[in-house]
XYZ file of C-alpha atoms in Angstrom:
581
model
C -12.211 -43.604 34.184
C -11.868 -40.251 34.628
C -14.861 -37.557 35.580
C -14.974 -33.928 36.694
C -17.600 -32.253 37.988
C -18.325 -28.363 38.612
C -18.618 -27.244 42.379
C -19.941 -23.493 42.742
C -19.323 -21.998 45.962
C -19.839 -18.245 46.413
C -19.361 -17.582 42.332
C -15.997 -19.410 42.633
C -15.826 -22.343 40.062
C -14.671 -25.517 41.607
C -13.955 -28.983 40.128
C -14.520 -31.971 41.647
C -12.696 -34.381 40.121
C -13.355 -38.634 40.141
C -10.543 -41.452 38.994
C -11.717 -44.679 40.086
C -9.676 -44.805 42.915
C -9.986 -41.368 44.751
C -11.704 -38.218 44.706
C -10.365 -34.672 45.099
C -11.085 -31.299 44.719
C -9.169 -28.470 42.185
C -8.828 -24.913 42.544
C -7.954 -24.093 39.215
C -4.762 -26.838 38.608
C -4.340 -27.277 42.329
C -5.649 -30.057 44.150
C -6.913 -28.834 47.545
C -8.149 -31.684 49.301
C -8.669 -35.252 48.145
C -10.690 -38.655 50.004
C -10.090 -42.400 48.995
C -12.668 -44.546 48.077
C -12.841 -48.553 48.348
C -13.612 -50.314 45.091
C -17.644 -51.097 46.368
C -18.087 -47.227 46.637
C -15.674 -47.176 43.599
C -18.307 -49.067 41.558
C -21.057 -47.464 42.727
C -20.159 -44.118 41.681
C -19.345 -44.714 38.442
C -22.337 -46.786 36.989
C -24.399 -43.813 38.744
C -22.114 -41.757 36.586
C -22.128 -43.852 33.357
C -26.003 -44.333 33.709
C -27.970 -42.272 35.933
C -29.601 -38.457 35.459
C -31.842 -35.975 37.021
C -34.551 -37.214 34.341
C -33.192 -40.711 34.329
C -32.094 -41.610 37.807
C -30.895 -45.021 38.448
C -33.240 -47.223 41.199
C -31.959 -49.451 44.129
C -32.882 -52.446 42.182
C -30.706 -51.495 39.354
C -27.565 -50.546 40.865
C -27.761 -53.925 43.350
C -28.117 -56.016 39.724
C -24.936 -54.700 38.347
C -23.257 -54.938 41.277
C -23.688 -58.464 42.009
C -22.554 -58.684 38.292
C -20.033 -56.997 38.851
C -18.519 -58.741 42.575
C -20.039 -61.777 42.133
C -21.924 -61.464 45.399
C -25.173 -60.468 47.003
C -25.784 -56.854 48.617
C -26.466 -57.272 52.303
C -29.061 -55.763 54.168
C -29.216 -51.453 53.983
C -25.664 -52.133 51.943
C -26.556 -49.931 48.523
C -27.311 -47.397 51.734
C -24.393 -47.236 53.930
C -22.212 -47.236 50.334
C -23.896 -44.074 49.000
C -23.597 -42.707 52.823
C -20.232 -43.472 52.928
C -19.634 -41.475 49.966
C -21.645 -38.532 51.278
C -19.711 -38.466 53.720
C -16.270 -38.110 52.203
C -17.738 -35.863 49.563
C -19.049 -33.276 53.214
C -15.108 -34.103 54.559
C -13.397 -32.637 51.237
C -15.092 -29.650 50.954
C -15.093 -28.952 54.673
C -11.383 -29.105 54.060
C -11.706 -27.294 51.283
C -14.317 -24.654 53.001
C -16.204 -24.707 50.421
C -20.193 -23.946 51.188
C -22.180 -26.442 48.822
C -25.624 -27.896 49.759
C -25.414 -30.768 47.245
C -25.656 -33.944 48.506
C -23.305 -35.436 45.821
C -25.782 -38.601 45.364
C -29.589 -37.853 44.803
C -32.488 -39.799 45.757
C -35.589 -37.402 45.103
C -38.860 -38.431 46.082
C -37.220 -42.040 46.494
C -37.687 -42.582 42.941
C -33.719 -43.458 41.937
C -29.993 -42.402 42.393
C -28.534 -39.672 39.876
C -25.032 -37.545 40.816
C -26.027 -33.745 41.556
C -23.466 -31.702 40.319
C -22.893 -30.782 36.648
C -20.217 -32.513 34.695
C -17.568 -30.561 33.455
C -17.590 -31.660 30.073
C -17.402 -27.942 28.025
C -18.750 -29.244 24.745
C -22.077 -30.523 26.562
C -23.464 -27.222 25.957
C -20.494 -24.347 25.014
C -20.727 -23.570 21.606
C -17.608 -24.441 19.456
C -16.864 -20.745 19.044
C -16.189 -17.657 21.790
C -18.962 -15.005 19.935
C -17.312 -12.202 21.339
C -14.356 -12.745 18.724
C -16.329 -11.610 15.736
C -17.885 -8.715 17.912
C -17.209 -5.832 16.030
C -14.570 -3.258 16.267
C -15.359 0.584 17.525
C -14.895 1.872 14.460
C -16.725 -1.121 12.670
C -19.396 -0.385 15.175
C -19.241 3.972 14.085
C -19.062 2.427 10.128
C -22.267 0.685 11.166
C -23.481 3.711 12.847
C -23.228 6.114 9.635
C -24.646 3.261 7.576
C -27.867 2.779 9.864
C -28.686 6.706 10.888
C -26.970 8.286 8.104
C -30.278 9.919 6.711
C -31.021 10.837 10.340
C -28.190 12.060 10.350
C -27.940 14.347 6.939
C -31.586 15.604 8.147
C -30.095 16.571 11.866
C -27.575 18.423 10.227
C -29.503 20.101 7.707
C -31.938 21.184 10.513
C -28.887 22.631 12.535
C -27.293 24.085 10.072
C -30.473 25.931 8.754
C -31.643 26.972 12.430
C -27.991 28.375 12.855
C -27.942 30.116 9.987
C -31.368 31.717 10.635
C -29.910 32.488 13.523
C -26.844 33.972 12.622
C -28.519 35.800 9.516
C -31.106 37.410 12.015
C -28.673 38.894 14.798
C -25.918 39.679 12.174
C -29.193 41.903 10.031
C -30.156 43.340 13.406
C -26.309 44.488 14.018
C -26.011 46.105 10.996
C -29.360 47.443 10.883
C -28.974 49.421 14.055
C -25.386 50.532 13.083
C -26.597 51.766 9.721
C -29.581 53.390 11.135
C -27.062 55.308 13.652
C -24.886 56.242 10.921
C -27.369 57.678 8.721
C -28.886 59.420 11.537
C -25.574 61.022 11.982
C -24.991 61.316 8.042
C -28.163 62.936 7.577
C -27.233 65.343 10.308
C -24.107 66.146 8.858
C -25.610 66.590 5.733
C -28.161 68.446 6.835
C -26.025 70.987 8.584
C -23.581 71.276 6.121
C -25.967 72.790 3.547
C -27.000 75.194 6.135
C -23.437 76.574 6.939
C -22.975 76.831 2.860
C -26.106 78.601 2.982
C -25.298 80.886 5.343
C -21.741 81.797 3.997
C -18.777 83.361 5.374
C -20.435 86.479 7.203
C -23.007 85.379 8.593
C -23.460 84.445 12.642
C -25.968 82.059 11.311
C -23.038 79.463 9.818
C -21.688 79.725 13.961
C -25.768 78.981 15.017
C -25.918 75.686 12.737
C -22.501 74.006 13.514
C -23.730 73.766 17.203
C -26.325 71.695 16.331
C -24.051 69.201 14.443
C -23.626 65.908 15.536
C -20.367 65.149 13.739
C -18.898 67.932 12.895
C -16.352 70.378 14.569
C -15.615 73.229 12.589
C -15.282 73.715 8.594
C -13.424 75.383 6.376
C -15.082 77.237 3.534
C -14.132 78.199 0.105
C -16.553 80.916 -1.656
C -16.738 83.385 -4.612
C -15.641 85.974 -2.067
C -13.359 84.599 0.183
C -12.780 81.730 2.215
C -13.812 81.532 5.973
C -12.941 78.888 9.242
C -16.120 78.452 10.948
C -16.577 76.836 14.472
C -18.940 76.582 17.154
C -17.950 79.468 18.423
C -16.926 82.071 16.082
C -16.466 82.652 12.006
C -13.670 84.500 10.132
C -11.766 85.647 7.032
C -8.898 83.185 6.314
C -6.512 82.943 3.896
C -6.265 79.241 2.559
C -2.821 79.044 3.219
C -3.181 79.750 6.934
C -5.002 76.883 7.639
C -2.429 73.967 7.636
C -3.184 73.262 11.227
C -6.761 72.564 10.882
C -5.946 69.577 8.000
C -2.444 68.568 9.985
C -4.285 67.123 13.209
C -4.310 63.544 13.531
C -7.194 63.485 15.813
C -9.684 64.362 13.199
C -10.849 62.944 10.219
C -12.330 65.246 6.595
C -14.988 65.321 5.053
C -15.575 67.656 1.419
C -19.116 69.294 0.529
C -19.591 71.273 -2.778
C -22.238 73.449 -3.889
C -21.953 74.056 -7.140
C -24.617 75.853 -8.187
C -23.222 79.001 -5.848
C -19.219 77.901 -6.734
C -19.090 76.805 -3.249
C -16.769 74.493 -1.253
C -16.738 73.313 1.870
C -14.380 70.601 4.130
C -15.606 69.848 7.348
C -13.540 68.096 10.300
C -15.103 65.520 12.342
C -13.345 64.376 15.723
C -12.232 60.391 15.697
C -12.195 60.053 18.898
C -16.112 60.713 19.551
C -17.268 58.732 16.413
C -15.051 55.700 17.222
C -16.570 56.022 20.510
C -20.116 56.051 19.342
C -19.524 53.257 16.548
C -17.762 50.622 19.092
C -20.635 51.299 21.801
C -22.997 49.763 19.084
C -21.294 46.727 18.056
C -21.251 43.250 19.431
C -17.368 42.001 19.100
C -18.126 38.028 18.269
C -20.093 39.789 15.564
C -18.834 42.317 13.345
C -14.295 42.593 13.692
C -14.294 46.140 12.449
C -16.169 49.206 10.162
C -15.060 51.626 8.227
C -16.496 54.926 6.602
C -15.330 56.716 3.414
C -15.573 59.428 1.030
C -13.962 60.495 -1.858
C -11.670 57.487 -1.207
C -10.687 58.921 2.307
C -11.354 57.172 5.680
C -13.619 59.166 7.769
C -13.661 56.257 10.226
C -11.129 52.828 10.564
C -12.502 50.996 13.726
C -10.507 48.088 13.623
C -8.669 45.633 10.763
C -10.231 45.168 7.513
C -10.706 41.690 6.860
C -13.575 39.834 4.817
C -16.060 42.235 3.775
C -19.767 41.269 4.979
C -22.263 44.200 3.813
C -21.909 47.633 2.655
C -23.866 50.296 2.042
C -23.944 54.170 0.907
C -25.111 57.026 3.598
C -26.709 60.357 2.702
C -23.573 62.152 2.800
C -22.783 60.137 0.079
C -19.779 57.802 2.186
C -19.549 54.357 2.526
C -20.020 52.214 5.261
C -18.688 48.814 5.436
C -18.473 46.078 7.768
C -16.296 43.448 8.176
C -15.953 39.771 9.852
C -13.388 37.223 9.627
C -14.422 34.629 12.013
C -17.959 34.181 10.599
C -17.428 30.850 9.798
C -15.777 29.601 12.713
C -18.715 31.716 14.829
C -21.436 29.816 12.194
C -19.414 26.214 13.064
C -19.510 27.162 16.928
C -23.401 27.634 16.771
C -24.160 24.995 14.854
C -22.211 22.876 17.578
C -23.848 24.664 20.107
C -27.244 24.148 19.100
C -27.019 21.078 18.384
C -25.571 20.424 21.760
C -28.829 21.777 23.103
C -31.417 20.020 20.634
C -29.674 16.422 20.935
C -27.237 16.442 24.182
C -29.402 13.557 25.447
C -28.546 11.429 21.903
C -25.365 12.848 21.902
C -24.103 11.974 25.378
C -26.381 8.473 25.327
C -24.140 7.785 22.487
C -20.694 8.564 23.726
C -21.209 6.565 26.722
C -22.264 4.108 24.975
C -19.378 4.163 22.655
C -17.182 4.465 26.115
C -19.400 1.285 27.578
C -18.586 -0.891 24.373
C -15.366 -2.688 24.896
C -16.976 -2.637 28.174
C -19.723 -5.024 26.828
C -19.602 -8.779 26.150
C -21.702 -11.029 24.755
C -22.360 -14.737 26.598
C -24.425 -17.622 25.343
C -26.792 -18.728 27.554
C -28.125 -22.339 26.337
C -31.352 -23.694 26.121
C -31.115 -26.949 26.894
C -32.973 -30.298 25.932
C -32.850 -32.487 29.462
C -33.800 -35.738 27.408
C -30.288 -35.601 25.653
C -28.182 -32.698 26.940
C -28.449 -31.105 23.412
C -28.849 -27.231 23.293
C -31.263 -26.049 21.228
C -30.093 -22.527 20.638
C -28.197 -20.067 22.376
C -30.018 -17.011 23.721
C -27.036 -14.185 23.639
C -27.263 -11.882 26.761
C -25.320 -8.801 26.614
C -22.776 -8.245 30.267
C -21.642 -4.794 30.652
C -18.850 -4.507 33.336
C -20.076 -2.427 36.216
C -23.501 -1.492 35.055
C -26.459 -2.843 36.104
C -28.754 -4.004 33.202
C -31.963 -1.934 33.997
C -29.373 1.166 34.138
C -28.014 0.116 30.306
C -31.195 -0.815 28.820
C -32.873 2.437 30.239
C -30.110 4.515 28.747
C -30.211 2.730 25.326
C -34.185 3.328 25.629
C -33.905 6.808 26.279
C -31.473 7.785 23.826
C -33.007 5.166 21.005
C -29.760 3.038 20.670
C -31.679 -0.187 21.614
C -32.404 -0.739 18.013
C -28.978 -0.326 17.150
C -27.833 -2.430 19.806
C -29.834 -4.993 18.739
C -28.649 -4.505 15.097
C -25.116 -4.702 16.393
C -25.979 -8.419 17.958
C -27.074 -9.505 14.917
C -24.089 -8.740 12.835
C -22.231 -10.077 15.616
C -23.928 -13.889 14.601
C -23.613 -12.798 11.371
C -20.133 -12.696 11.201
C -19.562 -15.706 13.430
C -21.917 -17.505 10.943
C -19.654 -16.455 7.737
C -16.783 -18.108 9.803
C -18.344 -21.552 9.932
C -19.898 -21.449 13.187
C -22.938 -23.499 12.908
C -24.841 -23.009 16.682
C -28.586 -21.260 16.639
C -28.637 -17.833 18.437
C -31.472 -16.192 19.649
C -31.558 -12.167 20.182
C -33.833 -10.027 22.238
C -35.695 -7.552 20.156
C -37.548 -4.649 22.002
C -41.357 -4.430 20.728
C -39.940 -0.768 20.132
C -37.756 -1.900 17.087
C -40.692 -3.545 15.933
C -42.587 -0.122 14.857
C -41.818 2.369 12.332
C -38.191 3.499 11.028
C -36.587 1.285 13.970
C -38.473 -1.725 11.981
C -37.448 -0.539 8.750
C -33.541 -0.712 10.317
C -33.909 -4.212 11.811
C -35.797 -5.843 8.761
C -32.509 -4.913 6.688
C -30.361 -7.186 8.888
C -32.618 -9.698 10.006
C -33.157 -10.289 6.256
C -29.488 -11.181 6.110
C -29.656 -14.134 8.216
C -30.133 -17.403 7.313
C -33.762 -18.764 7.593
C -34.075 -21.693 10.434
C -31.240 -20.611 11.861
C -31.929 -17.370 13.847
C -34.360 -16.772 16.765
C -36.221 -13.284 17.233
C -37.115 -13.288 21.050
C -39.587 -10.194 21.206
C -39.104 -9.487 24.912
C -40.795 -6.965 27.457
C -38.548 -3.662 27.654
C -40.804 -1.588 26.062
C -44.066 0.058 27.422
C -45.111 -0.427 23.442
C -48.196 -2.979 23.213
C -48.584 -5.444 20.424
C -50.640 -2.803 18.147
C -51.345 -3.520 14.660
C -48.096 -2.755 13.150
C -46.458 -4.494 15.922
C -48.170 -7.852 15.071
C -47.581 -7.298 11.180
C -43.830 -6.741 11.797
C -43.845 -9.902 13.482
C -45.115 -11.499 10.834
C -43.144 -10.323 8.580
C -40.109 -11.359 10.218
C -41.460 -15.598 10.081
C -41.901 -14.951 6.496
C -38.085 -14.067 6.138
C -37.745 -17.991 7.582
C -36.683 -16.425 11.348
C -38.453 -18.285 14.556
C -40.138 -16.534 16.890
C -40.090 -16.533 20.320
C -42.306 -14.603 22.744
C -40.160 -14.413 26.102
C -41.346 -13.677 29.662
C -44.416 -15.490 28.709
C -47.373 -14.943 31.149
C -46.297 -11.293 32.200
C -46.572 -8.078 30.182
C -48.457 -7.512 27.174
C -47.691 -11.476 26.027
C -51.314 -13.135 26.336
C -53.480 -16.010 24.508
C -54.869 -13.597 21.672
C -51.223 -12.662 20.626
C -50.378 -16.115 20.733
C -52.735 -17.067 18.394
C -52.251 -14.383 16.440
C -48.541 -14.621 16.308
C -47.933 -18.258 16.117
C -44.815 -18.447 17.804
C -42.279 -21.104 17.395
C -41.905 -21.064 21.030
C -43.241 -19.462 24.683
C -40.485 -18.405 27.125
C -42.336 -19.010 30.487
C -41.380 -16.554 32.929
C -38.970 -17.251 35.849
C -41.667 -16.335 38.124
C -43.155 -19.478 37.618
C -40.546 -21.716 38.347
C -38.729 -20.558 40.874
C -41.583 -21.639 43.476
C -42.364 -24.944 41.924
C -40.298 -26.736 44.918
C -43.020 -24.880 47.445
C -45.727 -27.783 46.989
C -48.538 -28.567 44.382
C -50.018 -25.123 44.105
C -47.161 -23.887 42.395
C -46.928 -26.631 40.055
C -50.332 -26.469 39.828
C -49.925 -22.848 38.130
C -47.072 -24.293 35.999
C -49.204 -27.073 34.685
C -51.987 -24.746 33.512
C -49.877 -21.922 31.804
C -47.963 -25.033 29.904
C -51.438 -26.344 28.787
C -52.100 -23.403 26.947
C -48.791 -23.880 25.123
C -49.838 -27.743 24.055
C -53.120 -26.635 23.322
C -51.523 -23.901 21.210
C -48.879 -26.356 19.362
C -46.369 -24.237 20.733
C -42.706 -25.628 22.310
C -42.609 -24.455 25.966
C -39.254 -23.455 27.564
C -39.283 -22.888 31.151
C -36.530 -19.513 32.517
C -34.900 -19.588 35.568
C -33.986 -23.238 36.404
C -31.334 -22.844 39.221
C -31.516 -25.988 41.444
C -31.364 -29.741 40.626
C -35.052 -29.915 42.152
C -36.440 -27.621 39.833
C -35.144 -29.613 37.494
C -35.755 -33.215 38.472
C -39.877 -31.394 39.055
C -39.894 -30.000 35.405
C -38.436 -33.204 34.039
C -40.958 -35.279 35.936
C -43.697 -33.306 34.417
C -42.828 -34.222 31.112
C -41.012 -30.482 30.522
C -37.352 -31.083 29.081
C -36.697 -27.626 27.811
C -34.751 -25.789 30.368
C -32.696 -22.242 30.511
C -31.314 -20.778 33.290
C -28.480 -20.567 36.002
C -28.052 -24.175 36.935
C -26.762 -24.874 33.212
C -24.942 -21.410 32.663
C -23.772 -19.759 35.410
C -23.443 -15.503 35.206
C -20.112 -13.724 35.121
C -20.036 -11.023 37.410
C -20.627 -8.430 34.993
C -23.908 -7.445 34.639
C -26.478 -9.057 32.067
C -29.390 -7.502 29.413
C-alpha cells in the first residue's frame, strides 16, 4: 500500500508519504527525512488509514479485533497505546529533522471516542475539480469584446453627452471670439466709414478734410480725386496733386488701400491704412488655439492677411462694405482634444477604475474552493474566489465598487463557468453576486447571463459587499433568478442584512453560516451553544446549512459530531498567497 498525506508548515506544502514498511517526508520529489516502522505499527496505521475518519474514527476495541485477526495473537496490556505512541513519536522525529512546525499529532483520539489519521490525504481528485477554471478565463480582449457588449448603450449615451457638452462648449467660446473681433472691426469700419464721408465732404480746400482724418482710427492719409482736382490729405496738411505724383503713397508695403466713391458729387477717394497697427490690434484680440488667422477685403484686395488661410469658419460683411473672415484648421483636432478632456474630468474615476482593472486582470485568478460533504468526501459545488496578486481583497472589491465594475466582474465569472461548461466540465460552481447587481440596470446585465446557464447547475451566492439592503426589488430579483432554475445561497449568514424574514421570504437553497461562528466552537459549550441555535433556524427553515471557516481537524471532528457534514474552508483548500474576493 501506498498513502500520502499533505503536511502544511508555514504555507509550504509538504507530503508525508506511507509504504507499509517506512515513512518519509517529500519536499516536492525529494525525500527529506524518512523513519521505519515494525510490521505491528505497520498494521496499525494502515487499517486506521483504510477505515478510520474525523466523522468515523476507529475505537480501541476495533483496531485490537483486527489485529488479533490479523497476528493471530492477543494485544497485551496498554499495547494498542504504546503502538500508536510509538508512531507519534517517529512521526515528531521526521519532521524535527525535517524542521518542519506541525501541531498534528499524526493519530487522533478526540474526546476518547476512536482513532482517525489527522492530516489530509493527498489524493487530488477527492475534491479538485477535473478541470483548472482559469483555462477558459477569458482573454483581454475577449474581456474589452465583453465590455462593449455589456455597457455599449452606456457607452453611446457617455459619448453623446461629451460630445454635445464639447460642442456647446466649443460653439460658445468660438461665437464669443468672433463676436468680439467683429464688434472691434465694425467699430473701426464704421469709423472709417464715417470719416471718410467727411473728408469727401469737405473736399480738396478745405482745413476741415485735415480736422477729420485726425480723428480716424484706421486711416493715415487719402488721396482724393474730384471734379476740380485731385488732393493728398493727411493729418497734418492738404494739397493740390497731380495723380501722377503720387506713386509713393500706393508703392509702400507697409500700408494697405482702401477705395471710397461718391458718386452723386463725381467723387473718389483711396485711403491708406497702416498694417502694422491693425495687425497689431486684430492679433491682441484673438485666442491662438482658436481662430489660425483673419483676413479683411475689399474690392477683392486684402486690407488685412493675419496669418494662413486655411478652412474657412464664419464670415461676415462690415460697414465699409469689406469682408471679414476667419479661419481654423485644427477645429477638429481642438473639438477631439475637449471631448477627451472633458470626459477625462466627468468619468476619470470610471476611466482609471477601469484601466487598472484591465492592468490587474492577468493579474487575477480564479480558485475553487470546495464545499465539502464530510459523510463521503464528495464536494457539493465549488464556490470560485477571485486571487489578485498583490492586492488585498477589500482594496479590489472597493475599487470595483467605486467605479461599478463589480457587476461586470461578476458577469465575467460567469462566462468563465460558462465556457468551462461548453467544454464538458461537469462540477457545480457557485459565484458571489453583490446585492448591488441585484437592482436596476446592473440586474438587467446579470439576468442576461445568468439566464445562460444551465438550471441545477449554477449557485448565486448573494453575499454582503454592498451597503444595499434587501428592498423590494432586491427580493424580486432574487426571485427571479430561482425561477431561471439557479440555487440560491445567502452567504455570511447571521451578519449583515441576512435575517429570518429574508429567509423566509427568499427560500434559499442553502445558508452560508458565517466564519464567526465556528472559529470559537473549540472554546467550550457556549460557543457551540450559539452554533446549535443559528443551525436550528436553518432545519426549522428546510434549509441545507454549510458552516465557513473550518480550519482545524477539531472544528471538524465538533461539527461532524453535531450532526453538521457540510464544511468549507481552509482545512480542505488551502489559499495561495495571492490575495482572495
Amino acid at each position: 500500500m501506498h498513502c500520502s498525506f499533505n503536511i502544511n508548515n508555514n504555507n509550504e506544502s509538504l507530503q508525508l508519504i506511507y509504504n507499509e514498511e517506512k515513512i518519509y517526508i517529500k519536499r516536492d520529489s525529494n525525500k527529506i527525512s524518512e523513519e521505519t516502522l515494525n510490521s505491528k505499527e505497520s498494521f496499525v496505521f494502515k487499517y486506521l488509514i483504510e477505515h478510520s475518519s474525523i466523522s468515523n474514527p476507529q475505537s480501541a476495541r476495533d483496531v485490537e479485533e483486527s489485529f488479533k485477526l490479523h497476528f493471530d495473537e492477543e494485544f497485551s496490556l496498554y499495547a494498542l497505546k504504546n503502538i500508536i505512541a510509538s508512531i507519534r513519536k517517529k512521526y515528531r522525529s521526521l519532521c524535527k529533522k525535517a524542521k518542519v512546525d506541525n501541531n498534528s499529532e499524526l493519530i487522533s483520539n478526540l474526546y476518547k471516542v476512536g482513532y482517525f489519521i489527522d492530516l489530509d490525504k493527498s489524493s487530488t481528485n477527492r475534491i479538485a475539480p477535473k478541470y483548472d477554471i482559469n483555462q477558459f478565463k477569458p482573454s483581454q480582449f475577449e474581456m474589452l469584446k465583453l465590455m462593449f457588449n455589456t455597457y455599449h448603450r452606456e457607452l453611446i449615451k457617455a459619448l453623446i453627452a461629451v460630445f454635445t457638452i464639447s460642442s456647446f462648449f466649443l460653439f460658445v467660446v468660438y461665437f464669443f471670439q468672433i463676436l468680439y473681433t467683429t464688434k472691434i472691426a465694425n467699430e473701426y469700419s464704421e469709423n472709417t466709414k464715417h470719416i471718410a464721408a467727411e473728408v469727401m465732404d469737405y473736399g480738396c480746400d478745405s482745413h476741415g478734410a485735415v480736422h477729420s482724418l485726425r480723428h480716424s482710427l484706421n486711416l493715415d492719409s487719402v488721396v482724393m480725386t474730384t471734379p476740380y482736382g485731385s488732393c493728398y490729405i493727411s493729418k497734418t496738411r492738404s494739397k493740390m496733386i497731380e495723380l501722377n505724383q503720387v506713386d509713393d503713397f500706393y508703392d509702400s508695403a507697409d500700408f494697405a488701400y482702401s477705395r471710397f466713391m461718391d458718386t452723386e458729387h463725381d467723387i473718389e477717394m483711396v485711403a491708406r491704412i497702416s498694417k502694422r497697427s491693425i495687425e497689431a490690434r486684430y492679433k491682441n484680440s484673438l485666442l491662438p488655439l482658436l481662430v489660425d488667422s483673419i483676413s479683411i477685403q475689399k474690392n477683392g484686395y486684402y486690407i488685412l492677411n493675419l496669418g494662413e488661410e486655411s478652412k474657412s469658419i464664419y464670415q461676415t460683411s462690415l460697414p465699409t462694405g469689406a469682408t471679414i473672415t476667419f479661419y481654423s484648421d485644427d477645429i477638429v483636432a481642438l473639438w477631439i482634444a475637449l471631448s477627451l478632456i472633458l470626459a477625462t474630468l466627468l468619468y476619470r474615476s470610471y476611466i482609471l477604475g477601469f484601466v487598472i482593472y484591465l492592468f490587474r486582470w492577468k493579474h487575477i485568478s480564479f480558485e475553487e474552493e470546495p464545499i465539502i460533504n464530510t459523510e463521503d468526501n464528495s464536494v457539493l459545488y465549488y464556490e470560485l474566489l477571485s486571487r489578485v496578486r498583490n492586492v488585498g481583497v477589500l482594496s479590489f472589491i472597493n475599487t470595483m465598487r467605486r467605479t461599478n465594475l463589480l457587476t461586470f466582474h461578476t458577469i465575467l465569472l460567469i462566462e468563465t463557468v460558462r465556457k468551462a461548461k461548453l467544454n464538458n466540465s461537469h462540477e457545480i460552481y457557485g459565484v458571489n453576486v453583490c446585492p448591488s447587481a441585484l437592482v436596476g440596470s446592473n440586474f438587467a446585465r446579470l439576468r442576461e447571463h445568468l439566464a445562460a446557464m444551465e438550471a441545477n447547475e449554477f449557485v448565486v451566492e448573494i453575499t454582503e459587499y454592498s451597503n444595499i439592503g434587501y428592498g423590494c426589488e432586491v427580493i424580486d430579483n432574487i426571485k427571479d433568478i430561482k425561477k431561471l432554475g439557479i440555487t440560491i445561497a445567502l452567504d455570511d449568514f447571521g451578519t449583515g442584512n441576512n435575517n429570518i424574514e429574508i429567509i423566509n421570504v427568499i427560500s434559499p437553497t442553502y445558508l452560508k453560516l458565517d466564519r464567526c461562528f465556528v472559529k470559537d466552537i473549540e472554546s467550550g459549550e457556549h460557543h457551540q451553544g450559539v452554533l446549535l441555535n443559528i443551525s436550528e433556524i436553518g432545519r426549522l427553515s428546510n434549509i441545507t446549512m454549510i458552516y465557513e471557516g473550518v480550519e482545524t481537524r477539531r472544528q471538524q471532528y465538533i461539527l461532524c459530531q453535531l450532526g453538521y457534514n457540510l464544511h468549507q474552508g481552509y482545512l480542505y483548500s488551502r489559499p495561495n498567497d495571492s490575495e482572495e474576493q
